[in-house]
Tab-separated table of N, CA and C in Angstrom:
chain	number	residue	atom	x	y	z
I	1	THR	N	-30.915	5.024	21.045
I	1	THR	CA	-31.969	4.118	20.625
I	1	THR	C	-32.376	3.203	21.772
I	2	GLU	N	-31.374	2.681	22.460
I	2	GLU	CA	-31.687	1.772	23.566
I	2	GLU	C	-32.462	2.494	24.670
I	3	ARG	N	-32.092	3.730	24.952
I	3	ARG	CA	-32.812	4.508	25.962
I	3	ARG	C	-34.269	4.697	25.553
I	4	CYS	N	-34.511	4.958	24.289
I	4	CYS	CA	-35.885	5.125	23.795
I	4	CYS	C	-36.671	3.819	23.916
I	5	ARG	N	-36.023	2.698	23.609
I	5	ARG	CA	-36.688	1.401	23.746
I	5	ARG	C	-37.064	1.129	25.201
I	6	GLN	N	-36.152	1.442	26.092
I	6	GLN	CA	-36.429	1.229	27.511
I	6	GLN	C	-37.566	2.127	27.981
I	7	GLN	N	-37.574	3.373	27.524
I	7	GLN	CA	-38.644	4.291	27.905
I	7	GLN	C	-39.974	3.812	27.346
I	8	PHE	N	-39.966	3.293	26.117
I	8	PHE	CA	-41.179	2.749	25.511
I	8	PHE	C	-41.727	1.612	26.375
I	9	ALA	N	-40.842	0.710	26.805
I	9	ALA	CA	-41.269	-0.419	27.626
I	9	ALA	C	-41.902	0.065	28.934
I	10	VAL	N	-41.274	1.042	29.568
I	10	VAL	CA	-41.806	1.591	30.819
I	10	VAL	C	-43.163	2.245	30.572
I	11	ASP	N	-43.255	3.047	29.526
I	11	ASP	CA	-44.515	3.723	29.215
I	11	ASP	C	-45.616	2.722	28.870
I	12	LEU	N	-45.260	1.689	28.117
I	12	LEU	CA	-46.242	0.677	27.739
I	12	LEU	C	-46.749	-0.059	28.972
I	13	GLU	N	-45.839	-0.439	29.837
I	13	GLU	CA	-46.243	-1.115	31.066
I	13	GLU	C	-47.164	-0.229	31.891
I	14	GLY	N	-46.912	1.084	31.880
I	14	GLY	CA	-47.773	2.017	32.601
I	14	GLY	C	-49.201	1.998	32.100
I	15	CYS	N	-49.391	1.718	30.840
I	15	CYS	CA	-50.740	1.643	30.268
I	15	CYS	C	-51.523	0.455	30.817
I	16	PHE	N	-50.800	-0.568	31.255
I	16	PHE	CA	-51.456	-1.783	31.716
I	16	PHE	C	-51.550	-1.871	33.239
I	17	ARG	N	-51.061	-0.874	33.922
I	17	ARG	CA	-51.092	-0.772	35.383
I	17	ARG	C	-50.693	-2.080	36.063
I	18	SER	N	-51.645	-2.759	36.672
I	18	SER	CA	-51.328	-3.966	37.450
I	18	SER	C	-51.203	-5.218	36.585
I	19	HIS	N	-51.429	-5.104	35.296
I	19	HIS	CA	-51.345	-6.249	34.385
I	19	HIS	C	-50.069	-6.194	33.543
I	20	VAL	N	-48.954	-5.800	34.142
I	20	VAL	CA	-47.729	-5.544	33.377
I	20	VAL	C	-47.033	-6.801	32.867
I	21	GLU	N	-47.322	-7.950	33.442
I	21	GLU	CA	-46.629	-9.168	33.002
I	21	GLU	C	-46.928	-9.487	31.543
I	22	CYS	N	-48.135	-9.253	31.111
I	22	CYS	CA	-48.501	-9.558	29.725
I	22	CYS	C	-47.708	-8.699	28.727
I	23	PRO	N	-47.717	-7.364	28.855
I	23	PRO	CA	-46.939	-6.581	27.892
I	23	PRO	C	-45.432	-6.829	28.025
I	24	ARG	N	-44.959	-7.147	29.223
I	24	ARG	CA	-43.542	-7.491	29.372
I	24	ARG	C	-43.216	-8.729	28.543
I	25	GLY	N	-44.118	-9.675	28.566
I	25	GLY	CA	-43.933	-10.879	27.755
I	25	GLY	C	-43.911	-10.559	26.271
I	26	CYS	N	-44.766	-9.626	25.858
I	26	CYS	CA	-44.794	-9.217	24.444
I	26	CYS	C	-43.481	-8.544	24.051
I	27	ILE	N	-42.962	-7.701	24.927
I	27	ILE	CA	-41.707	-6.990	24.657
I	27	ILE	C	-40.560	-7.994	24.546
I	28	THR	N	-40.542	-8.962	25.441
I	28	THR	CA	-39.507	-9.998	25.394
I	28	THR	C	-39.630	-10.819	24.117
I	29	ALA	N	-40.859	-11.173	23.755
I	29	ALA	CA	-41.081	-11.990	22.557
I	29	ALA	C	-40.674	-11.254	21.286
I	30	VAL	N	-40.981	-9.971	21.180
I	30	VAL	CA	-40.623	-9.236	19.967
I	30	VAL	C	-39.111	-9.062	19.880
I	31	ALA	N	-38.467	-8.859	21.009
I	31	ALA	CA	-37.005	-8.736	21.000
I	31	ALA	C	-36.367	-10.039	20.539
I	32	GLU	N	-36.892	-11.151	21.018
I	32	GLU	CA	-36.366	-12.463	20.618
I	32	GLU	C	-36.638	-12.718	19.131
I	33	CYS	N	-37.818	-12.372	18.686
I	33	CYS	CA	-38.185	-12.555	17.281
I	33	CYS	C	-37.274	-11.750	16.359
I	34	GLN	N	-36.917	-10.543	16.784
I	34	GLN	CA	-36.105	-9.656	15.953
I	34	GLN	C	-34.614	-9.970	16.006
I	35	ARG	N	-34.193	-10.745	16.977
I	35	ARG	CA	-32.761	-11.000	17.173
I	35	ARG	C	-32.099	-11.592	15.922
I	36	ALA	N	-32.646	-12.654	15.370
I	36	ALA	CA	-32.024	-13.314	14.213
I	36	ALA	C	-32.024	-12.429	12.963
I	37	PRO	N	-33.164	-11.814	12.589
I	37	PRO	CA	-33.111	-10.977	11.396
I	37	PRO	C	-32.193	-9.758	11.544
I	38	LYS	N	-32.113	-9.206	12.750
I	38	LYS	CA	-31.200	-8.077	12.970
I	38	LYS	C	-29.754	-8.531	12.862
I	39	ALA	N	-29.457	-9.706	13.401
I	39	ALA	CA	-28.089	-10.237	13.309
I	39	ALA	C	-27.735	-10.538	11.852
I	40	ASP	N	-28.679	-11.112	11.118
I	40	ASP	CA	-28.443	-11.392	9.701
I	40	ASP	C	-28.192	-10.101	8.931
I	41	ASP	N	-28.994	-9.075	9.221
I	41	ASP	CA	-28.845	-7.793	8.547
I	41	ASP	C	-27.482	-7.175	8.858
I	42	GLU	N	-27.103	-7.231	10.115
I	42	GLU	CA	-25.810	-6.668	10.516
I	42	GLU	C	-24.657	-7.416	9.839
I	43	GLY	N	-24.739	-8.730	9.805
I	43	GLY	CA	-23.700	-9.520	9.148
I	43	GLY	C	-23.621	-9.226	7.663
I	44	CYS	N	-24.761	-9.092	7.047
I	44	CYS	CA	-24.823	-8.771	5.625
I	44	CYS	C	-24.202	-7.399	5.352
I	45	ARG	N	-24.542	-6.430	6.175
I	45	ARG	CA	-24.003	-5.072	6.000
I	45	ARG	C	-22.489	-5.039	6.228
I	46	LEU	N	-22.013	-5.821	7.186
I	46	LEU	CA	-20.564	-5.899	7.410
I	46	LEU	C	-19.864	-6.499	6.191
I	47	ALA	N	-20.483	-7.509	5.592
I	47	ALA	CA	-19.916	-8.108	4.380
I	47	ALA	C	-19.886	-7.081	3.248
I	48	CYS	N	-20.947	-6.295	3.122
I	48	CYS	CA	-20.987	-5.245	2.095
I	48	CYS	C	-19.867	-4.236	2.324
I	49	ALA	N	-19.701	-3.829	3.574
I	49	ALA	CA	-18.662	-2.847	3.909
I	49	ALA	C	-17.275	-3.408	3.627
I	50	SER	N	-17.084	-4.675	3.938
I	50	SER	CA	-15.792	-5.314	3.677
I	50	SER	C	-15.508	-5.369	2.182
I	51	ASP	N	-16.512	-5.757	1.408
I	51	ASP	CA	-16.351	-5.803	-0.052
I	51	ASP	C	-16.053	-4.414	-0.605
I	52	LEU	N	-16.740	-3.401	-0.082
I	52	LEU	CA	-16.506	-2.030	-0.532
I	52	LEU	C	-15.081	-1.601	-0.222
I	53	LYS	N	-14.615	-1.928	0.951
I	53	LYS	CA	-13.249	-1.565	1.341
I	53	LYS	C	-12.235	-2.173	0.377
I	54	VAL	N	-12.427	-3.429	0.031
I	54	VAL	CA	-11.526	-4.101	-0.916
I	54	VAL	C	-11.575	-3.409	-2.272
I	55	GLU	N	-12.776	-3.097	-2.732
I	55	GLU	CA	-12.922	-2.442	-4.035
I	55	GLU	C	-12.287	-1.055	-4.038
I	56	LEU	N	-12.451	-0.313	-2.949
I	56	LEU	CA	-11.853	1.029	-2.886
I	56	LEU	C	-10.330	0.946	-2.866
I	57	GLU	N	-9.810	-0.060	-2.196
I	57	GLU	CA	-8.350	-0.248	-2.204
I	57	GLU	C	-7.860	-0.555	-3.616
I	58	GLN	N	-8.616	-1.343	-4.353
I	58	GLN	CA	-8.252	-1.639	-5.737
I	58	GLN	C	-8.350	-0.394	-6.605
I	59	CYS	N	-9.315	0.460	-6.308
I	59	CYS	CA	-9.473	1.701	-7.072
I	59	CYS	C	-8.248	2.606	-6.904
I	60	ARG	N	-7.656	2.599	-5.745
I	60	ARG	CA	-6.500	3.457	-5.488
I	60	ARG	C	-5.301	3.094	-6.360
I	61	ARG	N	-5.322	1.907	-6.918
I	61	ARG	CA	-4.238	1.453	-7.791
I	61	ARG	C	-4.472	1.819	-9.254
I	62	ARG	N	-5.604	2.422	-9.518
I	62	ARG	CA	-5.955	2.769	-10.901
I	62	ARG	C	-5.678	4.237	-11.172
I	63	ALA	N	-5.511	4.534	-12.427
I	63	ALA	CA	-5.267	5.927	-12.829
I	63	ALA	C	-6.507	6.789	-12.569
I	64	ASP	N	-7.677	6.239	-12.849
I	64	ASP	CA	-8.931	6.974	-12.673
I	64	ASP	C	-9.566	6.584	-11.339
I	65	VAL	N	-8.961	7.027	-10.255
I	65	VAL	CA	-9.421	6.660	-8.919
I	65	VAL	C	-10.875	7.075	-8.701
I	66	HIS	N	-11.207	8.305	-9.018
I	66	HIS	CA	-12.556	8.811	-8.768
I	66	HIS	C	-13.588	8.131	-9.656
I	67	GLY	N	-13.212	7.811	-10.870
I	67	GLY	CA	-14.125	7.106	-11.769
I	67	GLY	C	-14.412	5.692	-11.289
I	68	CYS	N	-13.505	5.141	-10.555
I	68	CYS	CA	-13.660	3.794	-10.011
I	68	CYS	C	-14.419	3.813	-8.680
I	69	GLU	N	-14.138	4.807	-7.846
I	69	GLU	CA	-14.745	4.855	-6.511
I	69	GLU	C	-16.257	5.047	-6.549
I	70	GLY	N	-16.728	5.889	-7.453
I	70	GLY	CA	-18.169	6.163	-7.533
I	70	GLY	C	-18.982	4.895	-7.737
I	71	PRO	N	-18.697	4.133	-8.802
I	71	PRO	CA	-19.451	2.892	-9.006
I	71	PRO	C	-19.279	1.886	-7.856
I	72	ALA	N	-18.094	1.853	-7.262
I	72	ALA	CA	-17.874	0.941	-6.133
I	72	ALA	C	-18.776	1.327	-4.966
I	73	ARG	N	-18.896	2.624	-4.694
I	73	ARG	CA	-19.754	3.079	-3.599
I	73	ARG	C	-21.232	2.790	-3.890
I	74	VAL	N	-21.641	2.967	-5.132
I	74	VAL	CA	-23.023	2.662	-5.515
I	74	VAL	C	-23.297	1.172	-5.310
I	75	LYS	N	-22.340	0.346	-5.713
I	75	LYS	CA	-22.474	-1.094	-5.536
I	75	LYS	C	-22.595	-1.433	-4.040
I	76	GLY	N	-21.785	-0.779	-3.208
I	76	GLY	CA	-21.861	-1.003	-1.763
I	76	GLY	C	-23.199	-0.579	-1.194
I	77	TYR	N	-23.714	0.541	-1.666
I	77	TYR	CA	-25.015	1.036	-1.213
I	77	TYR	C	-26.124	0.058	-1.606
I	78	LYS	N	-26.076	-0.424	-2.839
I	78	LYS	CA	-27.092	-1.375	-3.307
I	78	LYS	C	-27.010	-2.675	-2.523
I	79	CYS	N	-25.815	-3.075	-2.179
I	79	CYS	CA	-25.629	-4.271	-1.373
I	79	CYS	C	-26.339	-4.114	-0.026
I	80	LYS	N	-26.151	-2.970	0.612
I	80	LYS	CA	-26.793	-2.720	1.905
I	80	LYS	C	-28.309	-2.644	1.763
I	81	GLN	N	-28.785	-2.104	0.641
I	81	GLN	CA	-30.224	-2.064	0.402
I	81	GLN	C	-30.786	-3.481	0.306
I	82	GLN	N	-30.039	-4.368	-0.343
I	82	GLN	CA	-30.484	-5.761	-0.450
I	82	GLN	C	-30.528	-6.426	0.923
I	83	CYS	N	-29.589	-6.073	1.780
I	83	CYS	CA	-29.604	-6.604	3.150
I	83	CYS	C	-30.903	-6.211	3.837
I	84	SER	N	-31.250	-4.935	3.735
I	84	SER	CA	-32.479	-4.444	4.363
I	84	SER	C	-33.713	-5.090	3.743
I	85	ALA	N	-33.719	-5.207	2.427
I	85	ALA	CA	-34.865	-5.806	1.744
I	85	ALA	C	-35.073	-7.254	2.199
I	86	HIS	N	-33.990	-7.921	2.524
I	86	HIS	CA	-34.073	-9.310	2.969
I	86	HIS	C	-34.573	-9.401	4.418
I	87	SER	N	-34.123	-8.497	5.281
I	87	SER	CA	-34.467	-8.591	6.703
I	87	SER	C	-35.790	-7.923	7.067
I	88	GLN	N	-36.219	-6.929	6.317
I	88	GLN	CA	-37.411	-6.170	6.689
I	88	GLN	C	-38.691	-6.989	6.770
I	89	PRO	N	-38.952	-7.911	5.844
I	89	PRO	CA	-40.209	-8.669	5.978
I	89	PRO	C	-40.303	-9.433	7.302
I	90	LYS	N	-39.210	-10.038	7.738
I	90	LYS	CA	-39.235	-10.777	9.005
I	90	LYS	C	-39.405	-9.813	10.178
I	91	LEU	N	-38.739	-8.660	10.116
I	91	LEU	CA	-38.899	-7.678	11.190
I	91	LEU	C	-40.344	-7.166	11.243
I	92	GLN	N	-40.960	-6.963	10.093
I	92	GLN	CA	-42.361	-6.538	10.049
I	92	GLN	C	-43.263	-7.622	10.630
I	93	GLU	N	-42.939	-8.870	10.331
I	93	GLU	CA	-43.712	-9.979	10.872
I	93	GLU	C	-43.625	-9.980	12.404
I	94	CYS	N	-42.453	-9.711	12.924
I	94	CYS	CA	-42.272	-9.639	14.380
I	94	CYS	C	-43.144	-8.535	14.977
I	95	LEU	N	-43.187	-7.391	14.309
I	95	LEU	CA	-44.007	-6.286	14.816
I	95	LEU	C	-45.486	-6.624	14.761
I	96	GLY	N	-45.905	-7.358	13.731
I	96	GLY	CA	-47.297	-7.811	13.660
I	96	GLY	C	-47.632	-8.740	14.812
I	97	GLU	N	-46.698	-9.646	15.124
I	97	GLU	CA	-46.893	-10.547	16.257
I	97	GLU	C	-46.950	-9.766	17.570
I	98	PHE	N	-46.153	-8.708	17.670
I	98	PHE	CA	-46.154	-7.852	18.849
I	98	PHE	C	-47.516	-7.176	19.012
I	99	ASP	N	-48.036	-6.642	17.918
I	99	ASP	CA	-49.365	-6.013	17.960
I	99	ASP	C	-50.425	-7.015	18.400
I	100	ASP	N	-50.363	-8.224	17.842
I	100	ASP	CA	-51.330	-9.261	18.216
I	100	ASP	C	-51.211	-9.597	19.699
I	101	CYS	N	-49.987	-9.684	20.181
I	101	CYS	CA	-49.742	-10.000	21.591
I	101	CYS	C	-50.341	-8.917	22.487
I	102	LEU	N	-50.115	-7.669	22.130
I	102	LEU	CA	-50.691	-6.581	22.928
I	102	LEU	C	-52.211	-6.614	22.890
I	103	GLY	N	-52.772	-7.009	21.757
I	103	GLY	CA	-54.228	-7.152	21.661
I	103	GLY	C	-54.747	-8.182	22.649
I	104	VAL	N	-54.008	-9.278	22.779
I	104	VAL	CA	-54.381	-10.304	23.750
I	104	VAL	C	-54.323	-9.717	25.164
I	105	CYS	N	-53.290	-8.939	25.437
I	105	CYS	CA	-53.163	-8.308	26.760
I	105	CYS	C	-54.341	-7.378	27.044
I	106	ILE	N	-54.714	-6.607	26.060
I	106	ILE	CA	-55.833	-5.669	26.234
I	106	ILE	C	-57.116	-6.422	26.512
I	107	ARG	N	-57.364	-7.480	25.746
I	107	ARG	CA	-58.583	-8.259	25.963
I	107	ARG	C	-58.567	-8.943	27.340
I	108	ALA	N	-57.386	-9.359	27.775
I	108	ALA	CA	-57.278	-10.020	29.089
I	108	ALA	C	-57.593	-9.051	30.230
I	109	MET	N	-57.344	-7.765	29.993
I	109	MET	CA	-57.663	-6.747	31.008
I	109	MET	C	-59.160	-6.467	31.065
I	110	GLY	N	-59.872	-6.888	30.030
I	110	GLY	CA	-61.294	-6.604	29.964
I	110	GLY	C	-61.577	-5.251	29.361
I	111	ALA	N	-60.582	-4.675	28.670
I	111	ALA	CA	-60.780	-3.376	28.027
I	111	ALA	C	-61.611	-3.555	26.771
I	112	PRO	N	-62.367	-2.539	26.384
I	112	PRO	CA	-63.206	-2.625	25.181
I	112	PRO	C	-62.390	-2.676	23.918
């Protein structure tokens, strides 16, 4: 993923030729904008995984291990979905700001 992001940055800068500082600024700004929501999402998912691990350990102490594990896994999956649902709007907002920033760069170049 990181290699693809780096290649995207290089390719994007190539589109702007001698005006690369503007898109570089946009790339830096979007990365900074996404940092907090990505960290929140990761922390939330780790909490979900930790809760799932505890629940699965408790299931192993029950007679109906498989009957217990299924619902626990579904609960863990739903927990992770809630993490994504919480972080996605902010990440989308960051991408919108990125698009706007690139628009400013294009207009600054004098492109139509």
